[in-house]
């Protein structure tokens, strides 16, 4: 885009520290967080600071309601402030839909002040799938953190997000329901809730071995393209020299 406008630029990608963000034993991590071992767990890691929510919390909850009705042994983890001033009231909406009892989270104090990057890797490791169908992203850091932890991702086919997964190999991309032009002079892409549900079901119906292979491919994709040390050596050092 910069080249199109006549600007010179050097592209150096965002990174993930794959020594920190790595897979942990799912059973142990769930035990530590009080999450049942036998449920299929979707997770979201996203800031909750606007309403309507840029991170598509309402679309995710709508899709999960439909999913949970069909597959009751399932849960949805939110690593965010679920009741945030100016944000979307996740707790209220989940209760309205009748799925409040299968929503998981950690206390707000721990979320804000005591959760380390190592803790985050363990949180990602509890997920069977990360959901991040945001309406737009400058990058989408949780997408690469989750894949480094061998967790498949469902994201939105819009803005920065499609570049961060390999469709069908490390995750899936949702179709857009519509685009909306904003007062910032930019577009946001609303994910199709029905397609999101279909992809959630597709992920669920994969065998554990198929999902494991998807997770392993995701970590390899991170090691090859977004690893901190590799990016430092291959891109930053030559650039600084």
JSON list of C-alpha atoms in Angstrom, two decimals:
[
{"chain": "A", "resi": 1, "resn": "UNK", "atom": "CA", "xyz": [0.00, 0.00, 0.00]},
{"chain": "A", "resi": 2, "resn": "UNK", "atom": "CA", "xyz": [2.86, 2.38, 0.80]},
{"chain": "A", "resi": 3, "resn": "UNK", "atom": "CA", "xyz": [4.63, 1.52, -2.46]},
{"chain": "A", "resi": 4, "resn": "UNK", "atom": "CA", "xyz": [1.42, 2.26, -4.36]},
{"chain": "A", "resi": 5, "resn": "UNK", "atom": "CA", "xyz": [1.52, 5.79, -2.93]},
{"chain": "A", "resi": 6, "resn": "UNK", "atom": "CA", "xyz": [5.21, 6.28, -3.74]},
{"chain": "A", "resi": 7, "resn": "UNK", "atom": "CA", "xyz": [6.65, 5.69, -0.26]},
{"chain": "A", "resi": 8, "resn": "UNK", "atom": "CA", "xyz": [9.72, 3.57, 0.45]},
{"chain": "A", "resi": 9, "resn": "UNK", "atom": "CA", "xyz": [9.33, 1.23, 3.40]},
{"chain": "A", "resi": 10, "resn": "UNK", "atom": "CA", "xyz": [11.02, -1.74, 5.04]},
{"chain": "A", "resi": 11, "resn": "UNK", "atom": "CA", "xyz": [8.69, -4.47, 6.24]},
{"chain": "A", "resi": 12, "resn": "UNK", "atom": "CA", "xyz": [9.68, -6.11, 9.52]},
{"chain": "A", "resi": 13, "resn": "UNK", "atom": "CA", "xyz": [6.96, -8.30, 10.95]},
{"chain": "A", "resi": 14, "resn": "UNK", "atom": "CA", "xyz": [5.58, -8.37, 14.47]},
{"chain": "A", "resi": 15, "resn": "UNK", "atom": "CA", "xyz": [6.92, -11.29, 16.49]},
{"chain": "A", "resi": 16, "resn": "UNK", "atom": "CA", "xyz": [6.07, -13.86, 19.13]},
{"chain": "A", "resi": 17, "resn": "UNK", "atom": "CA", "xyz": [8.57, -15.25, 21.63]},
{"chain": "A", "resi": 18, "resn": "UNK", "atom": "CA", "xyz": [8.15, -18.95, 20.91]},
{"chain": "A", "resi": 19, "resn": "UNK", "atom": "CA", "xyz": [10.27, -19.85, 23.94]},
{"chain": "A", "resi": 20, "resn": "UNK", "atom": "CA", "xyz": [7.50, -18.38, 26.13]},
{"chain": "A", "resi": 21, "resn": "UNK", "atom": "CA", "xyz": [4.48, -19.03, 23.94]},
{"chain": "A", "resi": 22, "resn": "UNK", "atom": "CA", "xyz": [4.63, -22.79, 23.59]},
{"chain": "A", "resi": 23, "resn": "UNK", "atom": "CA", "xyz": [2.23, -25.66, 24.22]},
{"chain": "A", "resi": 24, "resn": "UNK", "atom": "CA", "xyz": [1.61, -26.90, 27.76]},
{"chain": "A", "resi": 25, "resn": "UNK", "atom": "CA", "xyz": [-0.31, -29.96, 28.90]},
{"chain": "A", "resi": 26, "resn": "UNK", "atom": "CA", "xyz": [-4.00, -29.14, 28.41]},
{"chain": "A", "resi": 27, "resn": "UNK", "atom": "CA", "xyz": [-5.21, -31.33, 31.27]},
{"chain": "A", "resi": 28, "resn": "UNK", "atom": "CA", "xyz": [-2.85, -29.70, 33.80]},
{"chain": "A", "resi": 29, "resn": "UNK", "atom": "CA", "xyz": [-3.63, -26.17, 32.60]},
{"chain": "A", "resi": 30, "resn": "UNK", "atom": "CA", "xyz": [-7.38, -26.72, 32.84]},
{"chain": "A", "resi": 31, "resn": "UNK", "atom": "CA", "xyz": [-7.00, -28.15, 36.33]},
{"chain": "A", "resi": 32, "resn": "UNK", "atom": "CA", "xyz": [-5.11, -25.00, 37.41]},
{"chain": "A", "resi": 33, "resn": "UNK", "atom": "CA", "xyz": [-7.87, -22.75, 36.02]},
{"chain": "A", "resi": 34, "resn": "UNK", "atom": "CA", "xyz": [-10.81, -24.85, 37.21]},
{"chain": "A", "resi": 35, "resn": "UNK", "atom": "CA", "xyz": [-11.98, -25.68, 33.68]},
{"chain": "A", "resi": 36, "resn": "UNK", "atom": "CA", "xyz": [-13.55, -29.13, 33.15]},
{"chain": "A", "resi": 37, "resn": "UNK", "atom": "CA", "xyz": [-11.30, -31.54, 31.29]},
{"chain": "A", "resi": 38, "resn": "UNK", "atom": "CA", "xyz": [-14.07, -33.08, 29.19]},
{"chain": "A", "resi": 39, "resn": "UNK", "atom": "CA", "xyz": [-15.53, -30.00, 27.46]},
{"chain": "A", "resi": 40, "resn": "UNK", "atom": "CA", "xyz": [-14.70, -28.53, 24.06]},
{"chain": "A", "resi": 41, "resn": "UNK", "atom": "CA", "xyz": [-13.36, -25.08, 24.89]},
{"chain": "A", "resi": 42, "resn": "UNK", "atom": "CA", "xyz": [-13.31, -22.05, 22.64]},
{"chain": "A", "resi": 43, "resn": "UNK", "atom": "CA", "xyz": [-11.37, -19.04, 23.90]},
{"chain": "A", "resi": 44, "resn": "UNK", "atom": "CA", "xyz": [-11.15, -15.33, 23.24]},
{"chain": "A", "resi": 45, "resn": "UNK", "atom": "CA", "xyz": [-8.23, -13.03, 24.18]},
{"chain": "A", "resi": 46, "resn": "UNK", "atom": "CA", "xyz": [-9.33, -9.50, 23.36]},
{"chain": "A", "resi": 47, "resn": "UNK", "atom": "CA", "xyz": [-9.75, -6.04, 24.88]},
{"chain": "A", "resi": 48, "resn": "UNK", "atom": "CA", "xyz": [-13.34, -5.05, 25.65]},
{"chain": "A", "resi": 49, "resn": "UNK", "atom": "CA", "xyz": [-13.45, -1.29, 25.31]},
{"chain": "A", "resi": 50, "resn": "UNK", "atom": "CA", "xyz": [-16.08, -0.36, 22.74]},
{"chain": "A", "resi": 51, "resn": "UNK", "atom": "CA", "xyz": [-19.74, -0.99, 22.00]},
{"chain": "A", "resi": 52, "resn": "UNK", "atom": "CA", "xyz": [-20.68, -2.21, 19.44]},
{"chain": "A", "resi": 53, "resn": "UNK", "atom": "CA", "xyz": [-17.63, -4.36, 20.10]},
{"chain": "A", "resi": 54, "resn": "UNK", "atom": "CA", "xyz": [-14.83, -4.31, 17.53]},
{"chain": "A", "resi": 55, "resn": "UNK", "atom": "CA", "xyz": [-13.87, -7.79, 18.69]},
{"chain": "A", "resi": 56, "resn": "UNK", "atom": "CA", "xyz": [-17.30, -9.22, 17.72]},
{"chain": "A", "resi": 57, "resn": "UNK", "atom": "CA", "xyz": [-18.20, -10.46, 21.20]},
{"chain": "A", "resi": 58, "resn": "UNK", "atom": "CA", "xyz": [-21.91, -10.44, 20.38]},
{"chain": "A", "resi": 59, "resn": "UNK", "atom": "CA", "xyz": [-21.44, -12.46, 17.16]},
{"chain": "A", "resi": 60, "resn": "UNK", "atom": "CA", "xyz": [-19.26, -14.97, 19.04]},
{"chain": "A", "resi": 61, "resn": "UNK", "atom": "CA", "xyz": [-21.84, -15.35, 21.81]},
{"chain": "A", "resi": 62, "resn": "UNK", "atom": "CA", "xyz": [-24.65, -15.78, 19.28]},
{"chain": "A", "resi": 63, "resn": "UNK", "atom": "CA", "xyz": [-22.69, -18.47, 17.43]},
{"chain": "A", "resi": 64, "resn": "UNK", "atom": "CA", "xyz": [-21.67, -20.18, 20.67]},
{"chain": "A", "resi": 65, "resn": "UNK", "atom": "CA", "xyz": [-25.29, -20.21, 21.93]},
{"chain": "A", "resi": 66, "resn": "UNK", "atom": "CA", "xyz": [-26.25, -22.18, 18.83]},
{"chain": "A", "resi": 67, "resn": "UNK", "atom": "CA", "xyz": [-23.19, -24.42, 19.22]},
{"chain": "A", "resi": 68, "resn": "UNK", "atom": "CA", "xyz": [-23.80, -25.09, 22.92]},
{"chain": "A", "resi": 69, "resn": "UNK", "atom": "CA", "xyz": [-27.46, -25.97, 22.33]},
{"chain": "A", "resi": 70, "resn": "UNK", "atom": "CA", "xyz": [-26.31, -28.72, 19.96]},
{"chain": "A", "resi": 71, "resn": "UNK", "atom": "CA", "xyz": [-23.14, -29.72, 21.85]},
{"chain": "A", "resi": 72, "resn": "UNK", "atom": "CA", "xyz": [-23.75, -29.11, 25.59]},
{"chain": "A", "resi": 73, "resn": "UNK", "atom": "CA", "xyz": [-20.28, -30.32, 26.67]},
{"chain": "A", "resi": 74, "resn": "UNK", "atom": "CA", "xyz": [-18.69, -27.08, 25.55]},
{"chain": "A", "resi": 75, "resn": "UNK", "atom": "CA", "xyz": [-17.45, -23.82, 27.06]},
{"chain": "A", "resi": 76, "resn": "UNK", "atom": "CA", "xyz": [-16.28, -20.35, 26.12]},
{"chain": "A", "resi": 77, "resn": "UNK", "atom": "CA", "xyz": [-13.36, -18.67, 27.91]},
{"chain": "A", "resi": 78, "resn": "UNK", "atom": "CA", "xyz": [-13.00, -14.88, 27.88]},
{"chain": "A", "resi": 79, "resn": "UNK", "atom": "CA", "xyz": [-9.61, -13.38, 28.72]},
{"chain": "A", "resi": 80, "resn": "UNK", "atom": "CA", "xyz": [-10.99, -9.87, 29.01]},
{"chain": "A", "resi": 81, "resn": "UNK", "atom": "CA", "xyz": [-12.94, -7.58, 31.31]},
{"chain": "A", "resi": 82, "resn": "UNK", "atom": "CA", "xyz": [-16.42, -8.99, 30.78]},
{"chain": "A", "resi": 83, "resn": "UNK", "atom": "CA", "xyz": [-18.04, -5.93, 32.38]},
{"chain": "A", "resi": 84, "resn": "UNK", "atom": "CA", "xyz": [-16.00, -2.95, 31.27]},
{"chain": "A", "resi": 85, "resn": "UNK", "atom": "CA", "xyz": [-17.17, 0.68, 31.26]},
{"chain": "A", "resi": 86, "resn": "UNK", "atom": "CA", "xyz": [-17.69, 1.68, 27.64]},
{"chain": "A", "resi": 87, "resn": "UNK", "atom": "CA", "xyz": [-17.39, -1.95, 26.52]},
{"chain": "A", "resi": 88, "resn": "UNK", "atom": "CA", "xyz": [-19.85, -4.72, 25.73]},
{"chain": "A", "resi": 89, "resn": "UNK", "atom": "CA", "xyz": [-21.51, -6.36, 28.74]},
{"chain": "A", "resi": 90, "resn": "UNK", "atom": "CA", "xyz": [-20.49, -9.94, 28.01]},
{"chain": "A", "resi": 91, "resn": "UNK", "atom": "CA", "xyz": [-21.89, -11.35, 31.27]},
{"chain": "A", "resi": 92, "resn": "UNK", "atom": "CA", "xyz": [-25.29, -9.73, 30.80]},
{"chain": "A", "resi": 93, "resn": "UNK", "atom": "CA", "xyz": [-25.61, -10.89, 27.20]},
{"chain": "A", "resi": 94, "resn": "UNK", "atom": "CA", "xyz": [-24.44, -14.44, 28.01]},
{"chain": "A", "resi": 95, "resn": "UNK", "atom": "CA", "xyz": [-27.05, -14.65, 30.78]},
{"chain": "A", "resi": 96, "resn": "UNK", "atom": "CA", "xyz": [-29.70, -13.28, 28.42]},
{"chain": "A", "resi": 97, "resn": "UNK", "atom": "CA", "xyz": [-28.87, -16.09, 25.97]},
{"chain": "A", "resi": 98, "resn": "UNK", "atom": "CA", "xyz": [-28.95, -18.66, 28.78]},
{"chain": "A", "resi": 99, "resn": "UNK", "atom": "CA", "xyz": [-25.29, -19.64, 28.48]},
{"chain": "A", "resi": 100, "resn": "UNK", "atom": "CA", "xyz": [-23.85, -17.79, 31.48]},
{"chain": "A", "resi": 101, "resn": "UNK", "atom": "CA", "xyz": [-23.07, -21.08, 33.22]},
{"chain": "A", "resi": 102, "resn": "UNK", "atom": "CA", "xyz": [-20.62, -22.21, 30.55]},
{"chain": "A", "resi": 103, "resn": "UNK", "atom": "CA", "xyz": [-18.60, -18.97, 30.38]},
{"chain": "A", "resi": 104, "resn": "UNK", "atom": "CA", "xyz": [-15.12, -19.13, 31.98]},
{"chain": "A", "resi": 105, "resn": "UNK", "atom": "CA", "xyz": [-12.76, -16.34, 33.02]},
{"chain": "A", "resi": 106, "resn": "UNK", "atom": "CA", "xyz": [-10.26, -15.41, 35.71]},
{"chain": "A", "resi": 107, "resn": "UNK", "atom": "CA", "xyz": [-10.83, -12.67, 38.32]},
{"chain": "A", "resi": 108, "resn": "UNK", "atom": "CA", "xyz": [-10.40, -9.14, 36.97]},
{"chain": "A", "resi": 109, "resn": "UNK", "atom": "CA", "xyz": [-7.55, -8.39, 39.39]},
{"chain": "A", "resi": 110, "resn": "UNK", "atom": "CA", "xyz": [-5.54, -11.37, 38.13]},
{"chain": "A", "resi": 111, "resn": "UNK", "atom": "CA", "xyz": [-6.33, -10.45, 34.54]},
{"chain": "A", "resi": 112, "resn": "UNK", "atom": "CA", "xyz": [-5.01, -6.92, 34.98]},
{"chain": "A", "resi": 113, "resn": "UNK", "atom": "CA", "xyz": [-2.12, -7.33, 37.41]},
{"chain": "A", "resi": 114, "resn": "UNK", "atom": "CA", "xyz": [-0.82, -10.86, 37.97]},
{"chain": "A", "resi": 115, "resn": "UNK", "atom": "CA", "xyz": [-1.02, -12.67, 34.62]},
{"chain": "A", "resi": 116, "resn": "UNK", "atom": "CA", "xyz": [2.45, -13.17, 33.12]},
{"chain": "A", "resi": 117, "resn": "UNK", "atom": "CA", "xyz": [3.32, -14.16, 29.54]},
{"chain": "A", "resi": 118, "resn": "UNK", "atom": "CA", "xyz": [4.03, -17.68, 30.85]},
{"chain": "A", "resi": 119, "resn": "UNK", "atom": "CA", "xyz": [0.55, -17.71, 32.39]},
{"chain": "A", "resi": 120, "resn": "UNK", "atom": "CA", "xyz": [-0.89, -16.61, 29.05]},
{"chain": "A", "resi": 121, "resn": "UNK", "atom": "CA", "xyz": [0.77, -19.55, 27.30]},
{"chain": "A", "resi": 122, "resn": "UNK", "atom": "CA", "xyz": [-0.93, -21.86, 29.80]},
{"chain": "A", "resi": 123, "resn": "UNK", "atom": "CA", "xyz": [-4.27, -20.12, 29.25]},
{"chain": "A", "resi": 124, "resn": "UNK", "atom": "CA", "xyz": [-3.98, -20.57, 25.48]},
{"chain": "A", "resi": 125, "resn": "UNK", "atom": "CA", "xyz": [-3.10, -24.22, 26.11]},
{"chain": "A", "resi": 126, "resn": "UNK", "atom": "CA", "xyz": [-6.51, -24.80, 27.72]},
{"chain": "A", "resi": 127, "resn": "UNK", "atom": "CA", "xyz": [-8.27, -23.88, 24.43]},
{"chain": "A", "resi": 128, "resn": "UNK", "atom": "CA", "xyz": [-9.29, -26.29, 21.70]},
{"chain": "A", "resi": 129, "resn": "UNK", "atom": "CA", "xyz": [-9.65, -23.28, 19.41]},
{"chain": "A", "resi": 130, "resn": "UNK", "atom": "CA", "xyz": [-9.07, -19.51, 19.61]},
{"chain": "A", "resi": 131, "resn": "UNK", "atom": "CA", "xyz": [-11.88, -17.30, 18.28]},
{"chain": "A", "resi": 132, "resn": "UNK", "atom": "CA", "xyz": [-10.81, -13.88, 17.01]},
{"chain": "A", "resi": 133, "resn": "UNK", "atom": "CA", "xyz": [-13.29, -12.81, 14.30]},
{"chain": "A", "resi": 134, "resn": "UNK", "atom": "CA", "xyz": [-12.57, -9.12, 14.92]},
{"chain": "A", "resi": 135, "resn": "UNK", "atom": "CA", "xyz": [-14.19, -6.48, 12.74]},
{"chain": "A", "resi": 136, "resn": "UNK", "atom": "CA", "xyz": [-10.74, -5.02, 12.06]},
{"chain": "A", "resi": 137, "resn": "UNK", "atom": "CA", "xyz": [-7.23, -5.45, 13.44]},
{"chain": "A", "resi": 138, "resn": "UNK", "atom": "CA", "xyz": [-4.01, -3.48, 13.14]},
{"chain": "A", "resi": 139, "resn": "UNK", "atom": "CA", "xyz": [-2.32, -6.86, 13.52]},
{"chain": "A", "resi": 140, "resn": "UNK", "atom": "CA", "xyz": [-4.02, -9.35, 15.87]},
{"chain": "A", "resi": 141, "resn": "UNK", "atom": "CA", "xyz": [-1.34, -10.50, 18.32]},
{"chain": "A", "resi": 142, "resn": "UNK", "atom": "CA", "xyz": [-3.41, -13.33, 19.93]},
{"chain": "A", "resi": 143, "resn": "UNK", "atom": "CA", "xyz": [-3.55, -15.04, 16.53]},
{"chain": "A", "resi": 144, "resn": "UNK", "atom": "CA", "xyz": [0.20, -15.64, 16.53]},
{"chain": "A", "resi": 145, "resn": "UNK", "atom": "CA", "xyz": [0.42, -16.28, 20.28]},
{"chain": "A", "resi": 146, "resn": "UNK", "atom": "CA", "xyz": [-2.22, -19.02, 20.08]},
{"chain": "A", "resi": 147, "resn": "UNK", "atom": "CA", "xyz": [-0.61, -20.73, 17.09]},
{"chain": "A", "resi": 148, "resn": "UNK", "atom": "CA", "xyz": [2.76, -20.68, 18.87]},
{"chain": "A", "resi": 149, "resn": "UNK", "atom": "CA", "xyz": [0.97, -22.66, 21.61]},
{"chain": "A", "resi": 150, "resn": "UNK", "atom": "CA", "xyz": [-0.31, -25.12, 18.95]},
{"chain": "A", "resi": 151, "resn": "UNK", "atom": "CA", "xyz": [-3.90, -23.86, 19.18]},
{"chain": "A", "resi": 152, "resn": "UNK", "atom": "CA", "xyz": [-5.91, -23.61, 15.92]},
{"chain": "A", "resi": 153, "resn": "UNK", "atom": "CA", "xyz": [-7.54, -20.25, 15.18]},
{"chain": "A", "resi": 154, "resn": "UNK", "atom": "CA", "xyz": [-10.81, -19.05, 13.67]},
{"chain": "A", "resi": 155, "resn": "UNK", "atom": "CA", "xyz": [-10.41, -15.44, 12.58]},
{"chain": "A", "resi": 156, "resn": "UNK", "atom": "CA", "xyz": [-12.08, -12.97, 10.21]},
{"chain": "A", "resi": 157, "resn": "UNK", "atom": "CA", "xyz": [-11.21, -12.73, 6.52]},
{"chain": "A", "resi": 158, "resn": "UNK", "atom": "CA", "xyz": [-10.56, -9.00, 6.76]},
{"chain": "A", "resi": 159, "resn": "UNK", "atom": "CA", "xyz": [-7.81, -6.40, 7.31]},
{"chain": "A", "resi": 160, "resn": "UNK", "atom": "CA", "xyz": [-4.60, -7.80, 8.88]},
{"chain": "A", "resi": 161, "resn": "UNK", "atom": "CA", "xyz": [-6.02, -11.13, 10.04]},
{"chain": "A", "resi": 162, "resn": "UNK", "atom": "CA", "xyz": [-5.92, -13.32, 6.89]},
{"chain": "A", "resi": 163, "resn": "UNK", "atom": "CA", "xyz": [-2.12, -12.97, 6.66]},
{"chain": "A", "resi": 164, "resn": "UNK", "atom": "CA", "xyz": [-1.63, -14.60, 10.05]},
{"chain": "A", "resi": 165, "resn": "UNK", "atom": "CA", "xyz": [-3.07, -18.06, 9.43]},
{"chain": "A", "resi": 166, "resn": "UNK", "atom": "CA", "xyz": [-2.89, -20.64, 6.65]},
{"chain": "A", "resi": 167, "resn": "UNK", "atom": "CA", "xyz": [-6.50, -21.33, 5.65]},
{"chain": "A", "resi": 168, "resn": "UNK", "atom": "CA", "xyz": [-7.47, -24.94, 6.30]},
{"chain": "A", "resi": 169, "resn": "UNK", "atom": "CA", "xyz": [-4.04, -25.79, 7.70]},
{"chain": "A", "resi": 170, "resn": "UNK", "atom": "CA", "xyz": [-3.59, -23.70, 10.86]},
{"chain": "A", "resi": 171, "resn": "UNK", "atom": "CA", "xyz": [-7.15, -22.39, 11.16]},
{"chain": "A", "resi": 172, "resn": "UNK", "atom": "CA", "xyz": [-10.16, -21.01, 9.32]},
{"chain": "A", "resi": 173, "resn": "UNK", "atom": "CA", "xyz": [-11.40, -17.61, 8.12]},
{"chain": "A", "resi": 174, "resn": "UNK", "atom": "CA", "xyz": [-14.99, -16.41, 8.49]},
{"chain": "A", "resi": 175, "resn": "UNK", "atom": "CA", "xyz": [-16.86, -14.84, 5.61]},
{"chain": "A", "resi": 176, "resn": "UNK", "atom": "CA", "xyz": [-18.06, -11.26, 5.96]},
{"chain": "A", "resi": 177, "resn": "UNK", "atom": "CA", "xyz": [-21.74, -10.55, 6.47]},
{"chain": "A", "resi": 178, "resn": "UNK", "atom": "CA", "xyz": [-21.20, -6.92, 5.49]},
{"chain": "A", "resi": 179, "resn": "UNK", "atom": "CA", "xyz": [-18.73, -4.04, 5.53]},
{"chain": "A", "resi": 180, "resn": "UNK", "atom": "CA", "xyz": [-19.44, -0.74, 7.24]},
{"chain": "A", "resi": 181, "resn": "UNK", "atom": "CA", "xyz": [-17.74, 2.60, 6.59]},
{"chain": "A", "resi": 182, "resn": "UNK", "atom": "CA", "xyz": [-16.80, 4.36, 9.82]},
{"chain": "A", "resi": 183, "resn": "UNK", "atom": "CA", "xyz": [-16.27, 8.01, 10.90]},
{"chain": "A", "resi": 184, "resn": "UNK", "atom": "CA", "xyz": [-12.51, 7.20, 10.96]},
{"chain": "A", "resi": 185, "resn": "UNK", "atom": "CA", "xyz": [-12.56, 6.99, 7.17]},
{"chain": "A", "resi": 186, "resn": "UNK", "atom": "CA", "xyz": [-12.06, 3.21, 7.19]},
{"chain": "A", "resi": 187, "resn": "UNK", "atom": "CA", "xyz": [-14.02, 0.02, 6.75]},
{"chain": "A", "resi": 188, "resn": "UNK", "atom": "CA", "xyz": [-14.89, -2.57, 9.35]},
{"chain": "A", "resi": 189, "resn": "UNK", "atom": "CA", "xyz": [-15.92, -6.09, 8.36]},
{"chain": "A", "resi": 190, "resn": "UNK", "atom": "CA", "xyz": [-18.81, -7.71, 10.26]},
{"chain": "A", "resi": 191, "resn": "UNK", "atom": "CA", "xyz": [-18.29, -11.49, 10.44]},
{"chain": "A", "resi": 192, "resn": "UNK", "atom": "CA", "xyz": [-21.08, -13.76, 9.26]},
{"chain": "A", "resi": 193, "resn": "UNK", "atom": "CA", "xyz": [-22.43, -15.36, 12.46]},
{"chain": "A", "resi": 194, "resn": "UNK", "atom": "CA", "xyz": [-23.83, -18.38, 10.58]},
{"chain": "A", "resi": 195, "resn": "UNK", "atom": "CA", "xyz": [-20.48, -19.06, 8.92]},
{"chain": "A", "resi": 196, "resn": "UNK", "atom": "CA", "xyz": [-18.70, -18.58, 12.25]},
{"chain": "A", "resi": 197, "resn": "UNK", "atom": "CA", "xyz": [-20.96, -21.25, 13.75]},
{"chain": "A", "resi": 198, "resn": "UNK", "atom": "CA", "xyz": [-20.27, -23.57, 10.79]},
{"chain": "A", "resi": 199, "resn": "UNK", "atom": "CA", "xyz": [-16.51, -23.19, 11.28]},
{"chain": "A", "resi": 200, "resn": "UNK", "atom": "CA", "xyz": [-16.82, -23.79, 15.03]},
{"chain": "A", "resi": 201, "resn": "UNK", "atom": "CA", "xyz": [-18.73, -27.00, 14.28]},
{"chain": "A", "resi": 202, "resn": "UNK", "atom": "CA", "xyz": [-16.17, -27.95, 11.62]},
{"chain": "A", "resi": 203, "resn": "UNK", "atom": "CA", "xyz": [-13.37, -27.52, 14.17]},
{"chain": "A", "resi": 204, "resn": "UNK", "atom": "CA", "xyz": [-15.32, -29.58, 16.73]},
{"chain": "A", "resi": 205, "resn": "UNK", "atom": "CA", "xyz": [-15.98, -32.42, 14.28]},
{"chain": "A", "resi": 206, "resn": "UNK", "atom": "CA", "xyz": [-12.30, -32.81, 13.42]},
{"chain": "A", "resi": 207, "resn": "UNK", "atom": "CA", "xyz": [-10.61, -35.71, 15.18]},
{"chain": "A", "resi": 208, "resn": "UNK", "atom": "CA", "xyz": [-8.23, -34.84, 18.04]},
{"chain": "A", "resi": 209, "resn": "UNK", "atom": "CA", "xyz": [-5.40, -36.01, 15.80]},
{"chain": "A", "resi": 210, "resn": "UNK", "atom": "CA", "xyz": [-6.49, -33.67, 12.99]},
{"chain": "A", "resi": 211, "resn": "UNK", "atom": "CA", "xyz": [-6.67, -30.73, 15.39]},
{"chain": "A", "resi": 212, "resn": "UNK", "atom": "CA", "xyz": [-3.27, -31.65, 16.86]},
{"chain": "A", "resi": 213, "resn": "UNK", "atom": "CA", "xyz": [-1.77, -31.67, 13.36]},
{"chain": "A", "resi": 214, "resn": "UNK", "atom": "CA", "xyz": [-3.34, -28.26, 12.70]},
{"chain": "A", "resi": 215, "resn": "UNK", "atom": "CA", "xyz": [-1.80, -26.99, 15.94]},
{"chain": "A", "resi": 216, "resn": "UNK", "atom": "CA", "xyz": [1.63, -28.37, 15.06]},
{"chain": "A", "resi": 217, "resn": "UNK", "atom": "CA", "xyz": [1.46, -26.72, 11.62]},
{"chain": "A", "resi": 218, "resn": "UNK", "atom": "CA", "xyz": [0.48, -23.47, 13.32]},
{"chain": "A", "resi": 219, "resn": "UNK", "atom": "CA", "xyz": [3.54, -23.53, 15.56]},
{"chain": "A", "resi": 220, "resn": "UNK", "atom": "CA", "xyz": [5.79, -24.32, 12.58]},
{"chain": "A", "resi": 221, "resn": "UNK", "atom": "CA", "xyz": [4.22, -21.38, 10.71]},
{"chain": "A", "resi": 222, "resn": "UNK", "atom": "CA", "xyz": [5.12, -19.15, 13.68]},
{"chain": "A", "resi": 223, "resn": "UNK", "atom": "CA", "xyz": [8.67, -20.52, 13.97]},
{"chain": "A", "resi": 224, "resn": "UNK", "atom": "CA", "xyz": [9.25, -19.95, 10.25]},
{"chain": "A", "resi": 225, "resn": "UNK", "atom": "CA", "xyz": [7.68, -16.51, 9.96]},
{"chain": "A", "resi": 226, "resn": "UNK", "atom": "CA", "xyz": [7.03, -14.73, 13.27]},
{"chain": "A", "resi": 227, "resn": "UNK", "atom": "CA", "xyz": [9.59, -16.06, 15.76]},
{"chain": "A", "resi": 228, "resn": "UNK", "atom": "CA", "xyz": [11.27, -13.29, 17.79]},
{"chain": "A", "resi": 229, "resn": "UNK", "atom": "CA", "xyz": [14.86, -14.53, 17.51]},
{"chain": "A", "resi": 230, "resn": "UNK", "atom": "CA", "xyz": [14.56, -15.44, 13.82]},
{"chain": "A", "resi": 231, "resn": "UNK", "atom": "CA", "xyz": [13.07, -12.05, 12.96]},
{"chain": "A", "resi": 232, "resn": "UNK", "atom": "CA", "xyz": [15.79, -10.27, 14.95]},
{"chain": "A", "resi": 233, "resn": "UNK", "atom": "CA", "xyz": [18.53, -12.18, 13.16]},
{"chain": "A", "resi": 234, "resn": "UNK", "atom": "CA", "xyz": [17.05, -12.18, 9.64]},
{"chain": "A", "resi": 235, "resn": "UNK", "atom": "CA", "xyz": [15.47, -8.72, 9.52]},
{"chain": "A", "resi": 236, "resn": "UNK", "atom": "CA", "xyz": [16.38, -6.38, 12.36]},
{"chain": "A", "resi": 237, "resn": "UNK", "atom": "CA", "xyz": [20.16, -6.93, 12.36]},
{"chain": "A", "resi": 238, "resn": "UNK", "atom": "CA", "xyz": [20.58, -6.30, 8.58]},
{"chain": "A", "resi": 239, "resn": "UNK", "atom": "CA", "xyz": [18.23, -3.31, 8.80]},
{"chain": "A", "resi": 240, "resn": "UNK", "atom": "CA", "xyz": [20.14, -1.74, 11.72]},
{"chain": "A", "resi": 241, "resn": "UNK", "atom": "CA", "xyz": [23.49, -2.39, 10.05]}
]
